[in-house]
Amino acid sequence: MKRPTKTLGVLGGMGPAATAEFMRLLACLAPADVDQEHPEVIVYNHTATPDRTTHILGKGPDPMPQLRVGIAKLVEWGSDVLVVTCNTAHYFLDQIRSQIPVPLIHIVEETIRQAQKLSPRGAWLTSTLGTAQTGLYQKHSALMGYSFHYPTQLEQADIHDITDQVKAGDTQKAGERYRQVIRMLQKRADLPIVGACTELPLAYRYTGMEEGRFISCLESLAKGAIQYLYAL
Protein backbone atom coordinates (compact mmCIF):
# COMPACT_ATOMS: atom_id res chain seq x y z
CA MET A 1 0.00 0.00 0.00
CA LYS A 2 1.44 3.36 -1.03
CA ARG A 3 1.44 6.39 1.21
CA PRO A 4 -1.36 8.85 0.35
CA THR A 5 -0.11 11.86 -1.59
CA LYS A 6 -2.63 14.29 -0.03
CA THR A 7 -2.44 15.81 3.44
CA LEU A 8 -5.56 15.66 5.60
CA GLY A 9 -6.48 18.70 7.68
CA VAL A 10 -8.61 18.07 10.78
CA LEU A 11 -10.49 21.02 12.26
CA GLY A 12 -11.22 19.75 15.75
CA GLY A 13 -11.67 20.82 19.33
CA MET A 14 -15.47 20.51 19.00
CA GLY A 15 -14.97 18.68 21.32
CA PRO A 16 -11.39 17.61 22.05
CA ALA A 17 -12.25 14.04 23.07
CA ALA A 18 -14.18 13.51 19.84
CA THR A 19 -11.22 14.80 17.83
CA ALA A 20 -8.89 12.38 19.62
CA GLU A 21 -11.30 9.52 18.92
CA PHE A 22 -11.39 10.46 15.22
CA MET A 23 -7.59 10.27 15.08
CA ARG A 24 -7.66 6.85 16.75
CA LEU A 25 -10.19 5.59 14.21
CA LEU A 26 -8.21 7.04 11.32
CA ALA A 27 -5.12 5.14 12.45
CA CYS A 28 -7.08 1.91 12.97
CA LEU A 29 -8.83 2.05 9.60
CA ALA A 30 -5.84 3.04 7.47
CA PRO A 31 -4.71 0.18 5.19
CA ALA A 32 -1.12 0.61 6.38
CA ASP A 33 1.48 -1.84 7.65
CA VAL A 34 4.14 0.67 8.73
CA ASP A 35 4.23 4.28 9.92
CA GLN A 36 5.23 5.55 6.50
CA GLU A 37 2.03 4.20 4.87
CA HIS A 38 -0.26 6.24 7.13
CA PRO A 39 -1.53 9.60 5.84
CA GLU A 40 0.04 12.89 6.82
CA VAL A 41 -2.44 14.72 9.05
CA ILE A 42 -2.54 18.27 10.39
CA VAL A 43 -4.81 18.65 13.43
CA TYR A 44 -6.01 22.04 14.64
CA ASN A 45 -7.75 21.55 17.96
CA HIS A 46 -9.53 24.89 17.71
CA THR A 47 -11.32 24.89 21.06
CA ALA A 48 -11.92 28.67 20.89
CA THR A 49 -14.75 28.08 18.40
CA PRO A 50 -18.01 29.19 20.08
CA ASP A 51 -20.60 26.52 20.79
CA ARG A 52 -22.60 25.87 17.63
CA THR A 53 -25.88 24.84 19.25
CA THR A 54 -25.84 27.78 21.68
CA HIS A 55 -25.69 30.20 18.75
CA ILE A 56 -28.39 28.36 16.79
CA LEU A 57 -30.67 28.64 19.83
CA GLY A 58 -29.98 32.40 19.97
CA LYS A 59 -27.96 32.34 23.16
CA GLY A 60 -24.34 32.78 22.12
CA PRO A 61 -21.80 34.20 19.65
CA ASP A 62 -21.57 33.18 16.01
CA PRO A 63 -19.00 30.40 15.44
CA MET A 64 -18.65 31.20 11.73
CA PRO A 65 -15.67 33.60 12.09
CA GLN A 66 -13.68 31.00 14.05
CA LEU A 67 -14.63 28.23 11.63
CA ARG A 68 -13.26 30.41 8.83
CA VAL A 69 -10.06 30.99 10.83
CA GLY A 70 -9.64 27.26 11.40
CA ILE A 71 -10.14 26.40 7.74
CA ALA A 72 -7.79 29.17 6.57
CA LYS A 73 -5.02 28.02 8.92
CA LEU A 74 -5.28 24.38 7.90
CA VAL A 75 -5.12 25.31 4.22
CA GLU A 76 -2.21 27.68 4.89
CA TRP A 77 -0.36 24.90 6.73
CA GLY A 78 -0.67 22.59 3.71
CA SER A 79 -3.92 20.64 3.99
CA ASP A 80 -5.18 19.27 0.67
CA VAL A 81 -8.52 18.03 2.01
CA LEU A 82 -10.44 18.81 5.21
CA VAL A 83 -12.64 17.15 7.81
CA VAL A 84 -14.42 18.91 10.67
CA THR A 85 -15.18 16.75 13.71
CA CYS A 86 -18.50 18.37 14.63
CA ASN A 87 -21.88 17.69 13.04
CA THR A 88 -23.56 20.96 14.01
CA ALA A 89 -20.64 22.94 12.55
CA HIS A 90 -21.67 21.62 9.14
CA TYR A 91 -24.80 23.76 9.26
CA PHE A 92 -22.44 26.74 9.03
CA LEU A 93 -20.01 25.04 6.67
CA ASP A 94 -22.82 24.33 4.20
CA GLN A 95 -23.25 28.10 3.88
CA ILE A 96 -19.63 28.60 2.79
CA ARG A 97 -18.81 25.21 1.25
CA SER A 98 -18.34 26.66 -2.24
CA GLN A 99 -15.79 29.13 -0.78
CA ILE A 100 -13.59 26.47 0.84
CA PRO A 101 -10.51 26.19 -1.41
CA VAL A 102 -9.97 22.45 -0.87
CA PRO A 103 -12.40 19.49 -0.76
CA LEU A 104 -14.39 18.94 2.43
CA ILE A 105 -15.24 15.38 3.44
CA HIS A 106 -18.70 16.01 4.88
CA ILE A 107 -19.54 14.21 8.12
CA VAL A 108 -23.31 14.25 7.49
CA GLU A 109 -23.03 12.77 4.01
CA GLU A 110 -20.59 10.10 5.17
CA THR A 111 -22.82 9.14 8.11
CA ILE A 112 -25.89 8.81 5.89
CA ARG A 113 -23.91 6.59 3.51
CA GLN A 114 -23.03 4.23 6.35
CA ALA A 115 -26.64 4.22 7.56
CA GLN A 116 -27.82 3.32 4.06
CA LYS A 117 -25.45 0.35 4.03
CA LEU A 118 -26.41 -0.95 7.48
CA SER A 119 -30.15 -0.28 7.42
CA PRO A 120 -31.68 0.65 4.07
CA ARG A 121 -35.16 0.89 5.66
CA GLY A 122 -34.15 3.69 8.03
CA ALA A 123 -32.59 4.47 11.41
CA TRP A 124 -33.08 6.58 14.51
CA LEU A 125 -31.29 9.93 14.44
CA THR A 126 -29.78 11.10 17.73
CA SER A 127 -28.03 14.48 17.75
CA THR A 128 -27.62 17.82 19.51
CA LEU A 129 -30.51 20.27 19.71
CA GLY A 130 -28.66 22.48 17.22
CA THR A 131 -28.34 19.76 14.61
CA ALA A 132 -31.97 18.78 15.11
CA GLN A 133 -33.28 22.35 14.90
CA THR A 134 -31.41 23.21 11.70
CA GLY A 135 -32.75 20.18 9.84
CA LEU A 136 -29.19 19.44 8.74
CA TYR A 137 -29.63 15.67 8.47
CA GLN A 138 -33.14 16.01 7.07
CA LYS A 139 -31.81 18.16 4.23
CA HIS A 140 -28.97 15.84 3.29
CA SER A 141 -30.96 12.63 3.76
CA ALA A 142 -33.68 13.95 1.43
CA LEU A 143 -31.04 14.63 -1.21
CA MET A 144 -29.59 11.16 -0.73
CA GLY A 145 -32.96 9.35 -0.60
CA TYR A 146 -32.81 8.12 2.98
CA SER A 147 -35.35 8.21 5.84
CA PHE A 148 -34.74 8.81 9.53
CA HIS A 149 -36.93 8.37 12.59
CA TYR A 150 -36.73 11.20 15.13
CA PRO A 151 -36.97 11.35 18.95
CA THR A 152 -39.63 13.35 20.76
CA GLN A 153 -38.74 16.83 22.01
CA LEU A 154 -38.17 15.52 25.55
CA GLU A 155 -35.96 12.70 24.28
CA GLN A 156 -34.08 15.15 22.09
CA ALA A 157 -33.38 17.36 25.10
CA ASP A 158 -32.05 14.31 27.00
CA ILE A 159 -29.79 13.39 24.10
CA HIS A 160 -28.37 16.90 23.97
CA ASP A 161 -27.65 16.78 27.71
CA ILE A 162 -25.83 13.47 27.14
CA THR A 163 -23.47 15.17 24.68
CA ASP A 164 -22.76 17.86 27.28
CA GLN A 165 -21.96 15.17 29.85
CA VAL A 166 -19.36 13.70 27.51
CA LYS A 167 -17.80 17.13 26.96
CA ALA A 168 -17.59 17.48 30.74
CA GLY A 169 -15.77 14.13 31.00
CA ASP A 170 -18.65 12.20 32.61
CA THR A 171 -18.74 9.61 29.84
CA GLN A 172 -19.82 6.59 31.88
CA LYS A 173 -22.95 8.28 33.23
CA ALA A 174 -23.63 9.65 29.75
CA GLY A 175 -23.54 6.10 28.40
CA GLU A 176 -25.95 4.83 31.04
CA ARG A 177 -28.38 7.64 30.21
CA TYR A 178 -27.97 7.10 26.46
CA ARG A 179 -28.85 3.42 26.90
CA GLN A 180 -32.16 4.37 28.50
CA VAL A 181 -33.05 6.72 25.64
CA ILE A 182 -32.09 4.15 23.01
CA ARG A 183 -34.27 1.49 24.64
CA MET A 184 -37.26 3.84 24.50
CA LEU A 185 -36.64 4.60 20.82
CA GLN A 186 -36.19 0.97 19.80
CA LYS A 187 -39.38 -0.06 21.58
CA ARG A 188 -41.23 2.13 19.06
CA ALA A 189 -39.24 0.99 16.02
CA ASP A 190 -36.55 -1.68 16.07
CA LEU A 191 -33.97 0.19 14.02
CA PRO A 192 -30.27 1.01 14.42
CA ILE A 193 -29.18 4.23 16.11
CA VAL A 194 -27.22 6.94 14.34
CA GLY A 195 -24.96 8.90 16.67
CA ALA A 196 -25.05 12.23 14.81
CA CYS A 197 -22.97 14.16 17.32
CA THR A 198 -19.28 13.40 17.71
CA GLU A 199 -19.73 12.94 21.49
CA LEU A 200 -22.38 10.23 21.10
CA PRO A 201 -20.04 7.46 19.89
CA LEU A 202 -18.03 8.05 23.06
CA ALA A 203 -21.20 7.71 25.16
CA TYR A 204 -22.35 4.62 23.25
CA ARG A 205 -19.18 2.80 24.28
CA TYR A 206 -20.54 2.85 27.84
CA THR A 207 -24.06 1.67 27.02
CA GLY A 208 -23.10 -2.01 26.90
CA MET A 209 -25.20 -2.34 23.76
CA GLU A 210 -24.43 -4.14 20.51
CA GLU A 211 -21.88 -2.35 18.32
CA GLY A 212 -23.47 -3.60 15.10
CA ARG A 213 -26.65 -1.64 15.83
CA PHE A 214 -24.94 1.75 16.02
CA ILE A 215 -23.74 4.05 13.24
CA SER A 216 -20.99 6.32 14.52
CA CYS A 217 -20.58 9.65 12.77
CA LEU A 218 -16.89 9.64 13.76
CA GLU A 219 -16.26 6.22 12.28
CA SER A 220 -18.24 7.20 9.18
CA LEU A 221 -16.08 10.31 8.76
CA ALA A 222 -12.88 8.32 9.26
CA LYS A 223 -14.00 5.77 6.66
CA GLY A 224 -14.79 8.58 4.22
CA ALA A 225 -11.36 10.11 4.79
CA ILE A 226 -9.60 6.78 4.24
CA GLN A 227 -11.65 6.20 1.08
CA TYR A 228 -10.62 9.62 -0.25
CA LEU A 229 -6.95 9.55 0.79
CA TYR A 230 -6.22 6.06 -0.51
CA ALA A 231 -8.55 6.37 -3.51
CA LEU A 232 -10.12 3.02 -2.60
GROMACS .gro file of C-alpha atoms in nm:
model
  232
    1MET     CA    1   0.000   0.000   0.000
    2LYS     CA    2   0.144   0.336  -0.103
    3ARG     CA    3   0.144   0.639   0.121
    4PRO     CA    4  -0.136   0.885   0.035
    5THR     CA    5  -0.011   1.186  -0.159
    6LYS     CA    6  -0.263   1.429  -0.003
    7THR     CA    7  -0.244   1.581   0.344
    8LEU     CA    8  -0.556   1.566   0.560
    9GLY     CA    9  -0.648   1.870   0.768
   10VAL     CA   10  -0.861   1.807   1.078
   11LEU     CA   11  -1.049   2.102   1.226
   12GLY     CA   12  -1.122   1.975   1.575
   13GLY     CA   13  -1.167   2.082   1.933
   14MET     CA   14  -1.547   2.051   1.900
   15GLY     CA   15  -1.497   1.868   2.132
   16PRO     CA   16  -1.139   1.761   2.205
   17ALA     CA   17  -1.225   1.404   2.307
   18ALA     CA   18  -1.418   1.351   1.984
   19THR     CA   19  -1.122   1.480   1.783
   20ALA     CA   20  -0.889   1.238   1.962
   21GLU     CA   21  -1.130   0.952   1.892
   22PHE     CA   22  -1.139   1.046   1.522
   23MET     CA   23  -0.759   1.027   1.508
   24ARG     CA   24  -0.766   0.685   1.675
   25LEU     CA   25  -1.019   0.559   1.421
   26LEU     CA   26  -0.821   0.704   1.132
   27ALA     CA   27  -0.512   0.514   1.245
   28CYS     CA   28  -0.708   0.191   1.297
   29LEU     CA   29  -0.883   0.205   0.960
   30ALA     CA   30  -0.584   0.304   0.747
   31PRO     CA   31  -0.471   0.018   0.519
   32ALA     CA   32  -0.112   0.061   0.638
   33ASP     CA   33   0.148  -0.184   0.765
   34VAL     CA   34   0.414   0.067   0.873
   35ASP     CA   35   0.423   0.428   0.992
   36GLN     CA   36   0.523   0.555   0.650
   37GLU     CA   37   0.203   0.420   0.487
   38HIS     CA   38  -0.026   0.624   0.713
   39PRO     CA   39  -0.153   0.960   0.584
   40GLU     CA   40   0.004   1.289   0.682
   41VAL     CA   41  -0.244   1.472   0.905
   42ILE     CA   42  -0.254   1.827   1.039
   43VAL     CA   43  -0.481   1.865   1.343
   44TYR     CA   44  -0.601   2.204   1.464
   45ASN     CA   45  -0.775   2.155   1.796
   46HIS     CA   46  -0.953   2.489   1.771
   47THR     CA   47  -1.132   2.489   2.106
   48ALA     CA   48  -1.192   2.867   2.089
   49THR     CA   49  -1.475   2.808   1.840
   50PRO     CA   50  -1.801   2.919   2.008
   51ASP     CA   51  -2.060   2.652   2.079
   52ARG     CA   52  -2.260   2.587   1.763
   53THR     CA   53  -2.588   2.484   1.925
   54THR     CA   54  -2.584   2.778   2.168
   55HIS     CA   55  -2.569   3.020   1.875
   56ILE     CA   56  -2.839   2.836   1.679
   57LEU     CA   57  -3.067   2.864   1.983
   58GLY     CA   58  -2.998   3.240   1.997
   59LYS     CA   59  -2.796   3.234   2.316
   60GLY     CA   60  -2.434   3.278   2.212
   61PRO     CA   61  -2.180   3.420   1.965
   62ASP     CA   62  -2.157   3.318   1.601
   63PRO     CA   63  -1.900   3.040   1.544
   64MET     CA   64  -1.865   3.120   1.173
   65PRO     CA   65  -1.567   3.360   1.209
   66GLN     CA   66  -1.368   3.100   1.405
   67LEU     CA   67  -1.463   2.823   1.163
   68ARG     CA   68  -1.326   3.041   0.883
   69VAL     CA   69  -1.006   3.099   1.083
   70GLY     CA   70  -0.964   2.726   1.140
   71ILE     CA   71  -1.014   2.640   0.774
   72ALA     CA   72  -0.779   2.917   0.657
   73LYS     CA   73  -0.502   2.802   0.892
   74LEU     CA   74  -0.528   2.438   0.790
   75VAL     CA   75  -0.512   2.531   0.422
   76GLU     CA   76  -0.221   2.768   0.489
   77TRP     CA   77  -0.036   2.490   0.673
   78GLY     CA   78  -0.067   2.259   0.371
   79SER     CA   79  -0.392   2.064   0.399
   80ASP     CA   80  -0.518   1.927   0.067
   81VAL     CA   81  -0.852   1.803   0.201
   82LEU     CA   82  -1.044   1.881   0.521
   83VAL     CA   83  -1.264   1.715   0.781
   84VAL     CA   84  -1.442   1.891   1.067
   85THR     CA   85  -1.518   1.675   1.371
   86CYS     CA   86  -1.850   1.837   1.463
   87ASN     CA   87  -2.188   1.769   1.304
   88THR     CA   88  -2.356   2.096   1.401
   89ALA     CA   89  -2.064   2.294   1.255
   90HIS     CA   90  -2.167   2.162   0.914
   91TYR     CA   91  -2.480   2.376   0.926
   92PHE     CA   92  -2.244   2.674   0.903
   93LEU     CA   93  -2.001   2.504   0.667
   94ASP     CA   94  -2.282   2.433   0.420
   95GLN     CA   95  -2.325   2.810   0.388
   96ILE     CA   96  -1.963   2.860   0.279
   97ARG     CA   97  -1.881   2.521   0.125
   98SER     CA   98  -1.834   2.666  -0.224
   99GLN     CA   99  -1.579   2.913  -0.078
  100ILE     CA  100  -1.359   2.647   0.084
  101PRO     CA  101  -1.051   2.619  -0.141
  102VAL     CA  102  -0.997   2.245  -0.087
  103PRO     CA  103  -1.240   1.949  -0.076
  104LEU     CA  104  -1.439   1.894   0.243
  105ILE     CA  105  -1.524   1.538   0.344
  106HIS     CA  106  -1.870   1.601   0.488
  107ILE     CA  107  -1.954   1.421   0.812
  108VAL     CA  108  -2.331   1.425   0.749
  109GLU     CA  109  -2.303   1.277   0.401
  110GLU     CA  110  -2.059   1.010   0.517
  111THR     CA  111  -2.282   0.914   0.811
  112ILE     CA  112  -2.589   0.881   0.589
  113ARG     CA  113  -2.391   0.659   0.351
  114GLN     CA  114  -2.303   0.423   0.635
  115ALA     CA  115  -2.664   0.422   0.756
  116GLN     CA  116  -2.782   0.332   0.406
  117LYS     CA  117  -2.545   0.035   0.403
  118LEU     CA  118  -2.641  -0.095   0.748
  119SER     CA  119  -3.015  -0.028   0.742
  120PRO     CA  120  -3.168   0.065   0.407
  121ARG     CA  121  -3.516   0.089   0.566
  122GLY     CA  122  -3.415   0.369   0.803
  123ALA     CA  123  -3.259   0.447   1.141
  124TRP     CA  124  -3.308   0.658   1.451
  125LEU     CA  125  -3.129   0.993   1.444
  126THR     CA  126  -2.978   1.110   1.773
  127SER     CA  127  -2.803   1.448   1.775
  128THR     CA  128  -2.762   1.782   1.951
  129LEU     CA  129  -3.051   2.027   1.971
  130GLY     CA  130  -2.866   2.248   1.722
  131THR     CA  131  -2.834   1.976   1.461
  132ALA     CA  132  -3.197   1.878   1.511
  133GLN     CA  133  -3.328   2.235   1.490
  134THR     CA  134  -3.141   2.321   1.170
  135GLY     CA  135  -3.275   2.018   0.984
  136LEU     CA  136  -2.919   1.944   0.874
  137TYR     CA  137  -2.963   1.567   0.847
  138GLN     CA  138  -3.314   1.601   0.707
  139LYS     CA  139  -3.181   1.816   0.423
  140HIS     CA  140  -2.897   1.584   0.329
  141SER     CA  141  -3.096   1.263   0.376
  142ALA     CA  142  -3.368   1.395   0.143
  143LEU     CA  143  -3.104   1.463  -0.121
  144MET     CA  144  -2.959   1.116  -0.073
  145GLY     CA  145  -3.296   0.935  -0.060
  146TYR     CA  146  -3.281   0.812   0.298
  147SER     CA  147  -3.535   0.821   0.584
  148PHE     CA  148  -3.474   0.881   0.953
  149HIS     CA  149  -3.693   0.837   1.259
  150TYR     CA  150  -3.673   1.120   1.513
  151PRO     CA  151  -3.697   1.135   1.895
  152THR     CA  152  -3.963   1.335   2.076
  153GLN     CA  153  -3.874   1.683   2.201
  154LEU     CA  154  -3.817   1.552   2.555
  155GLU     CA  155  -3.596   1.270   2.428
  156GLN     CA  156  -3.408   1.515   2.209
  157ALA     CA  157  -3.338   1.736   2.510
  158ASP     CA  158  -3.205   1.431   2.700
  159ILE     CA  159  -2.979   1.339   2.410
  160HIS     CA  160  -2.837   1.690   2.397
  161ASP     CA  161  -2.765   1.678   2.771
  162ILE     CA  162  -2.583   1.347   2.714
  163THR     CA  163  -2.347   1.517   2.468
  164ASP     CA  164  -2.276   1.786   2.728
  165GLN     CA  165  -2.196   1.517   2.985
  166VAL     CA  166  -1.936   1.370   2.751
  167LYS     CA  167  -1.780   1.713   2.696
  168ALA     CA  168  -1.759   1.748   3.074
  169GLY     CA  169  -1.577   1.413   3.100
  170ASP     CA  170  -1.865   1.220   3.261
  171THR     CA  171  -1.874   0.961   2.984
  172GLN     CA  172  -1.982   0.659   3.188
  173LYS     CA  173  -2.295   0.828   3.323
  174ALA     CA  174  -2.363   0.965   2.975
  175GLY     CA  175  -2.354   0.610   2.840
  176GLU     CA  176  -2.595   0.483   3.104
  177ARG     CA  177  -2.838   0.764   3.021
  178TYR     CA  178  -2.797   0.710   2.646
  179ARG     CA  179  -2.885   0.342   2.690
  180GLN     CA  180  -3.216   0.437   2.850
  181VAL     CA  181  -3.305   0.672   2.564
  182ILE     CA  182  -3.209   0.415   2.301
  183ARG     CA  183  -3.427   0.149   2.464
  184MET     CA  184  -3.726   0.384   2.450
  185LEU     CA  185  -3.664   0.460   2.082
  186GLN     CA  186  -3.619   0.097   1.980
  187LYS     CA  187  -3.938  -0.006   2.158
  188ARG     CA  188  -4.123   0.213   1.906
  189ALA     CA  189  -3.924   0.099   1.602
  190ASP     CA  190  -3.655  -0.168   1.607
  191LEU     CA  191  -3.397   0.019   1.402
  192PRO     CA  192  -3.027   0.101   1.442
  193ILE     CA  193  -2.918   0.423   1.611
  194VAL     CA  194  -2.722   0.694   1.434
  195GLY     CA  195  -2.496   0.890   1.667
  196ALA     CA  196  -2.505   1.223   1.481
  197CYS     CA  197  -2.297   1.416   1.732
  198THR     CA  198  -1.928   1.340   1.771
  199GLU     CA  199  -1.973   1.294   2.149
  200LEU     CA  200  -2.238   1.023   2.110
  201PRO     CA  201  -2.004   0.746   1.989
  202LEU     CA  202  -1.803   0.805   2.306
  203ALA     CA  203  -2.120   0.771   2.516
  204TYR     CA  204  -2.235   0.462   2.325
  205ARG     CA  205  -1.918   0.280   2.428
  206TYR     CA  206  -2.054   0.285   2.784
  207THR     CA  207  -2.406   0.167   2.702
  208GLY     CA  208  -2.310  -0.201   2.690
  209MET     CA  209  -2.520  -0.234   2.376
  210GLU     CA  210  -2.443  -0.414   2.051
  211GLU     CA  211  -2.188  -0.235   1.832
  212GLY     CA  212  -2.347  -0.360   1.510
  213ARG     CA  213  -2.665  -0.164   1.583
  214PHE     CA  214  -2.494   0.175   1.602
  215ILE     CA  215  -2.374   0.405   1.324
  216SER     CA  216  -2.099   0.632   1.452
  217CYS     CA  217  -2.058   0.965   1.277
  218LEU     CA  218  -1.689   0.964   1.376
  219GLU     CA  219  -1.626   0.622   1.228
  220SER     CA  220  -1.824   0.720   0.918
  221LEU     CA  221  -1.608   1.031   0.876
  222ALA     CA  222  -1.288   0.832   0.926
  223LYS     CA  223  -1.400   0.577   0.666
  224GLY     CA  224  -1.479   0.858   0.422
  225ALA     CA  225  -1.136   1.011   0.479
  226ILE     CA  226  -0.960   0.678   0.424
  227GLN     CA  227  -1.165   0.620   0.108
  228TYR     CA  228  -1.062   0.962  -0.025
  229LEU     CA  229  -0.695   0.955   0.079
  230TYR     CA  230  -0.622   0.606  -0.051
  231ALA     CA  231  -0.855   0.637  -0.351
  232LEU     CA  232  -1.012   0.302  -0.260
   0.00000   0.00000   0.00000
